[in-house]
GROMACS .gro file of C-alpha atoms in nm:
model
  259
    1MET     CA    1   8.752  -5.594   4.710
    2GLU     CA    2   8.498  -5.793   4.915
    3SER     CA    3   8.771  -5.930   5.142
    4GLN     CA    4   8.916  -5.585   5.226
    5LEU     CA    5   8.654  -5.539   5.491
    6ASN     CA    6   8.662  -5.884   5.664
    7ASN     CA    7   8.864  -5.744   5.949
    8PHE     CA    8   8.666  -5.404   5.972
    9THR     CA    9   8.487  -5.347   6.300
   10PRO     CA   10   8.275  -5.035   6.307
   11ARG     CA   11   8.189  -4.864   6.630
   12LYS     CA   12   7.895  -4.690   6.483
   13ILE     CA   13   7.664  -4.819   6.183
   14LEU     CA   14   7.398  -4.646   6.002
   15VAL     CA   15   7.139  -4.847   5.776
   16ILE     CA   16   6.943  -4.648   5.526
   17GLN     CA   17   6.615  -4.764   5.390
   18LEU     CA   18   6.345  -4.499   5.331
   19ARG     CA   19   5.998  -4.519   5.149
   20GLN     CA   20   5.756  -4.821   5.221
   21ILE     CA   21   5.694  -5.031   5.533
   22GLY     CA   22   5.759  -5.341   5.311
   23ASP     CA   23   6.102  -5.224   5.209
   24VAL     CA   24   6.199  -5.146   5.570
   25LEU     CA   25   6.086  -5.480   5.688
   26LEU     CA   26   6.281  -5.658   5.433
   27SER     CA   27   6.589  -5.476   5.545
   28THR     CA   28   6.561  -5.619   5.904
   29PRO     CA   29   6.721  -5.953   5.818
   30ALA     CA   30   7.039  -5.750   5.731
   31VAL     CA   31   7.014  -5.553   6.042
   32ARG     CA   32   6.999  -5.871   6.244
   33ALA     CA   33   7.302  -6.013   6.060
   34LEU     CA   34   7.494  -5.694   6.147
   35ARG     CA   35   7.410  -5.712   6.498
   36ALA     CA   36   7.531  -6.084   6.509
   37ARG     CA   37   7.850  -5.984   6.351
   38TYR     CA   38   7.904  -5.680   6.556
   39PRO     CA   39   7.730  -5.725   6.876
   40GLU     CA   40   7.901  -5.430   7.052
   41SER     CA   41   7.831  -5.180   6.766
   42ASP     CA   42   7.578  -4.896   6.797
   43ILE     CA   43   7.336  -4.954   6.504
   44SER     CA   44   7.109  -4.674   6.378
   45PHE     CA   45   6.843  -4.695   6.116
   46LEU     CA   46   6.736  -4.402   5.889
   47VAL     CA   47   6.375  -4.422   5.794
   48GLU     CA   48   6.070  -4.214   5.703
   49PRO     CA   49   5.778  -4.184   5.941
   50ASN     CA   50   5.551  -4.437   5.778
   51GLY     CA   51   5.813  -4.707   5.805
   52ALA     CA   52   5.934  -4.620   6.170
   53GLY     CA   53   5.676  -4.830   6.331
   54ALA     CA   54   5.804  -5.149   6.167
   55LEU     CA   55   6.127  -5.099   6.364
   56LYS     CA   56   5.970  -5.031   6.706
   57ASN     CA   57   6.087  -5.267   6.974
   58ASN     CA   58   6.354  -5.434   6.737
   59PRO     CA   59   6.638  -5.520   6.976
   60ASP     CA   60   6.898  -5.512   6.686
   61ILE     CA   61   6.871  -5.141   6.660
   62ASN     CA   62   6.987  -4.878   6.897
   63THR     CA   63   6.838  -4.565   6.737
   64ILE     CA   64   6.578  -4.481   6.489
   65ILE     CA   65   6.650  -4.160   6.286
   66ILE     CA   66   6.362  -4.008   6.110
   67ARG     CA   67   6.378  -3.818   5.770
   68GLU     CA   68   6.080  -3.614   5.698
   69PRO     CA   69   5.998  -3.666   5.333
   70ASP     CA   70   5.830  -3.342   5.287
   71GLY     CA   71   6.084  -3.139   5.481
   72GLY     CA   72   6.267  -2.993   5.164
   73LEU     CA   73   6.638  -2.922   5.114
   74ILE     CA   74   6.680  -2.729   5.449
   75ASN     CA   75   6.558  -3.028   5.663
   76ASP     CA   76   6.791  -3.275   5.459
   77LEU     CA   77   7.084  -3.033   5.532
   78LYS     CA   78   7.008  -3.039   5.892
   79LEU     CA   79   6.984  -3.426   5.874
   80ILE     CA   80   7.316  -3.447   5.709
   81LYS     CA   81   7.467  -3.227   5.977
   82LYS     CA   82   7.320  -3.454   6.248
   83ILE     CA   83   7.448  -3.775   6.066
   84ARG     CA   84   7.794  -3.610   6.041
   85SER     CA   85   7.785  -3.528   6.410
   86GLU     CA   86   7.724  -3.892   6.501
   87ARG     CA   87   8.049  -3.986   6.336
   88PHE     CA   88   7.948  -4.318   6.185
   89ASN     CA   89   8.207  -4.561   6.072
   90LEU     CA   90   7.999  -4.762   5.834
   91ILE     CA   91   7.698  -4.677   5.635
   92ILE     CA   92   7.482  -4.927   5.423
   93ASP     CA   93   7.234  -4.772   5.188
   94PHE     CA   94   6.978  -5.008   5.072
   95LEU     CA   95   6.799  -4.745   4.860
   96ALA     CA   96   7.061  -4.550   4.674
   97ASN     CA   97   6.828  -4.290   4.548
   98PRO     CA   98   6.959  -3.921   4.482
   99ARG     CA   99   6.888  -3.817   4.845
  100THR     CA  100   7.028  -4.117   5.045
  101SER     CA  101   7.343  -4.139   4.802
  102LEU     CA  102   7.411  -3.767   4.887
  103ILE     CA  103   7.364  -3.830   5.259
  104SER     CA  104   7.599  -4.129   5.244
  105PHE     CA  105   7.853  -3.927   5.049
  106LEU     CA  106   7.853  -3.638   5.287
  107SER     CA  107   7.812  -3.843   5.604
  108GLY     CA  108   8.185  -3.850   5.684
  109ALA     CA  109   8.181  -4.230   5.731
  110LYS     CA  110   8.493  -4.410   5.654
  111VAL     CA  111   8.299  -4.700   5.470
  112THR     CA  112   7.979  -4.654   5.269
  113ILE     CA  113   7.826  -4.956   5.103
  114SER     CA  114   7.558  -4.978   4.825
  115TYR     CA  115   7.480  -5.144   4.497
  116ALA     CA  116   7.722  -5.182   4.219
  117LYS     CA  117   7.634  -5.052   3.870
  118LYS     CA  118   7.381  -4.796   3.977
  119PRO     CA  119   7.368  -4.441   3.852
  120ARG     CA  120   7.530  -4.303   4.168
  121SER     CA  121   7.752  -4.599   4.265
  122TYR     CA  122   8.063  -4.377   4.247
  123LEU     CA  123   7.936  -4.190   4.548
  124TYR     CA  124   8.012  -4.488   4.786
  125THR     CA  125   8.353  -4.612   4.896
  126HIS     CA  126   8.247  -4.984   4.822
  127ARG     CA  127   8.008  -5.124   4.572
  128VAL     CA  128   7.866  -5.471   4.573
  129ILE     CA  129   7.687  -5.656   4.306
  130PRO     CA  130   7.364  -5.790   4.456
  131LYS     CA  131   7.258  -6.154   4.452
  132GLY     CA  132   6.919  -6.320   4.483
  133GLU     CA  133   6.572  -6.230   4.357
  134TYR     CA  134   6.417  -6.200   4.688
  135SER     CA  135   6.440  -5.845   4.822
  136ALA     CA  136   6.561  -5.950   5.169
  137GLU     CA  137   6.817  -6.192   5.023
  138ASN     CA  138   6.923  -5.905   4.774
  139LYS     CA  139   6.988  -5.668   5.061
  140LEU     CA  140   7.170  -5.924   5.269
  141SER     CA  141   7.409  -5.997   4.987
  142LEU     CA  142   7.548  -5.653   5.017
  143LEU     CA  143   7.705  -5.761   5.344
  144ARG     CA  144   7.908  -6.015   5.210
  145ILE     CA  145   8.179  -5.756   5.156
  146LEU     CA  146   8.200  -5.754   5.542
  147GLY     CA  147   8.230  -6.132   5.554
  148ILE     CA  148   7.871  -6.192   5.644
  149LYS     CA  149   7.705  -6.471   5.455
  150GLY     CA  150   7.436  -6.752   5.485
  151CYS     CA  151   7.202  -6.560   5.708
  152SER     CA  152   6.831  -6.603   5.743
  153VAL     CA  153   6.611  -6.404   5.520
  154ARG     CA  154   6.307  -6.403   5.758
  155PRO     CA  155   6.195  -6.052   5.839
  156VAL     CA  156   6.207  -5.924   6.203
  157PHE     CA  157   5.890  -5.774   6.360
  158PHE     CA  158   5.811  -5.740   6.716
  159VAL     CA  159   5.459  -5.729   6.839
  160PRO     CA  160   5.428  -5.566   7.198
  161PRO     CA  161   5.196  -5.719   7.459
  162GLU     CA  162   4.976  -5.415   7.462
  163ALA     CA  163   4.895  -5.459   7.071
  164ARG     CA  164   4.811  -5.820   7.127
  165GLY     CA  165   4.580  -5.712   7.409
  166ALA     CA  166   4.415  -5.462   7.206
  167ILE     CA  167   4.337  -5.693   6.919
  168GLY     CA  168   4.232  -5.968   7.163
  169ARG     CA  169   3.977  -5.733   7.311
  170PHE     CA  170   3.843  -5.628   6.972
  171LEU     CA  171   3.807  -5.993   6.845
  172GLU     CA  172   3.638  -6.091   7.157
  173GLY     CA  173   3.383  -5.811   7.117
  174GLU     CA  174   3.328  -5.931   6.762
  175GLY     CA  175   3.243  -6.286   6.913
  176VAL     CA  176   3.550  -6.443   6.771
  177ARG     CA  177   3.674  -6.724   6.990
  178THR     CA  178   4.035  -6.846   7.045
  179GLU     CA  179   3.955  -7.171   6.876
  180ASP     CA  180   3.781  -7.010   6.584
  181PHE     CA  181   3.962  -7.049   6.227
  182LEU     CA  182   4.043  -6.681   6.149
  183VAL     CA  183   4.119  -6.565   5.793
  184CYS     CA  184   4.256  -6.200   5.739
  185ILE     CA  185   4.196  -6.042   5.403
  186ASN     CA  186   4.382  -5.719   5.280
  187SER     CA  187   4.178  -5.637   4.976
  188ALA     CA  188   4.297  -5.288   4.893
  189HIS     CA  189   4.587  -5.152   4.682
  190ARG     CA  190   4.690  -4.809   4.569
  191ARG     CA  191   4.737  -4.932   4.227
  192ILE     CA  192   4.418  -5.011   4.020
  193THR     CA  193   4.591  -5.284   3.828
  194ARG     CA  194   4.629  -5.475   4.150
  195LYS     CA  195   4.272  -5.448   4.270
  196TRP     CA  196   4.034  -5.751   4.230
  197LYS     CA  197   3.652  -5.750   4.245
  198GLY     CA  198   3.618  -6.108   4.384
  199TYR     CA  199   3.710  -6.056   4.759
  200GLY     CA  200   3.353  -6.061   4.878
  201GLU     CA  201   3.271  -6.393   4.702
  202LEU     CA  202   3.602  -6.532   4.833
  203ALA     CA  203   3.517  -6.435   5.185
  204ASP     CA  204   3.186  -6.588   5.154
  205ALA     CA  205   3.326  -6.924   4.997
  206ILE     CA  206   3.587  -6.932   5.288
  207SER     CA  207   3.315  -6.888   5.552
  208ASP     CA  208   3.092  -7.161   5.381
  209LEU     CA  209   3.366  -7.421   5.323
  210TRP     CA  210   3.567  -7.391   5.634
  211GLY     CA  211   3.329  -7.236   5.886
  212ALA     CA  212   3.592  -6.951   5.914
  213ARG     CA  213   3.557  -6.605   6.056
  214VAL     CA  214   3.680  -6.348   5.792
  215ILE     CA  215   3.816  -6.015   5.895
  216PHE     CA  216   3.904  -5.734   5.628
  217THR     CA  217   4.203  -5.491   5.707
  218TRP     CA  218   4.224  -5.137   5.585
  219ALA     CA  219   4.444  -4.832   5.602
  220LYS     CA  220   4.357  -4.447   5.569
  221GLU     CA  221   4.163  -4.386   5.263
  222GLU     CA  222   4.082  -4.764   5.204
  223ARG     CA  223   3.791  -4.799   5.456
  224GLU     CA  224   3.522  -4.697   5.208
  225GLU     CA  225   3.636  -4.934   4.948
  226VAL     CA  226   3.647  -5.219   5.204
  227GLU     CA  227   3.306  -5.136   5.343
  228ALA     CA  228   3.165  -5.166   4.996
  229ILE     CA  229   3.303  -5.521   4.981
  230LEU     CA  230   3.154  -5.622   5.309
  231ARG     CA  231   2.798  -5.482   5.196
  232SER     CA  232   2.830  -5.685   4.869
  233SER     CA  233   2.904  -6.006   5.066
  234LYS     CA  234   2.613  -6.261   5.144
  235ARG     CA  235   2.782  -6.350   5.466
  236LYS     CA  236   2.850  -6.118   5.772
  237HIS     CA  237   3.225  -6.046   5.792
  238ILE     CA  238   3.436  -5.833   6.020
  239LEU     CA  239   3.578  -5.499   5.952
  240ALA     CA  240   3.912  -5.452   6.128
  241PRO     CA  241   3.953  -5.154   6.368
  242GLN     CA  242   4.175  -4.871   6.272
  243THR     CA  243   4.531  -4.992   6.380
  244GLU     CA  244   4.883  -4.889   6.424
  245ILE     CA  245   5.119  -5.119   6.258
  246SER     CA  246   5.193  -5.307   6.585
  247GLU     CA  247   4.823  -5.385   6.616
  248LEU     CA  248   4.795  -5.484   6.251
  249GLY     CA  249   5.092  -5.721   6.328
  250ALA     CA  250   4.909  -5.858   6.627
  251LEU     CA  251   4.599  -5.926   6.398
  252ILE     CA  252   4.797  -6.102   6.129
  253GLU     CA  253   4.974  -6.294   6.409
  254ARG     CA  254   4.648  -6.430   6.534
  255ALA     CA  255   4.513  -6.524   6.200
  256ASP     CA  256   4.540  -6.866   6.046
  257ILE     CA  257   4.570  -6.751   5.692
  258LEU     CA  258   4.646  -6.394   5.558
  259ILE     CA  259   4.527  -6.320   5.191
   0.00000   0.00000   0.00000
């Protein structure tokens, strides 16, 4: 079955990956591989609002389509109508949950690809057994049915100059010099089982041993938790500003180490 699509050249492609930012980023190596294989094709990406920022400025993507997660059935029916009107030739669904499998099935696309041996696999025209333990590799492996193999698994994320400028001005205001050793710590997690109480001591040790400047990142409801860590630390560390994902990318890019 995998060799049947080697000569297939889709005019319009839709990639589907909803949910978390990390899942979206780990889909970008597959999008890059699709662009390399089909340089003239129009590639769209269906994503939810919290992951859309990870795709901004990505030159491999022509159009970002947003699905509102709280829109209900009516909004999804409107979305399906929109997708049908786009007349996609190829859809690749990296999520394959009840909603996305239905969207793929009702899309009108000639070829729809997703994972084999899943509860809703029968809703796709082509099903591929994934390979690889790393998520990006796992997603890329679905493309071998199109004759796409041996591609880089490095995620694609573009930091715009204005984001670098904003972070540069913030760090300068905090007294961080270009030559300073900068360590960025992301201490928060939504799951209690993945929280650790030792980040303050770790930041102090990094500062003492390496003379590093340490900055803590946070998002939404995490600020109070991170501020408590800073208060418990013996050394003075930096609280990152509230950032968009592009600015967070610029900060991580500037850091020598991310924890």
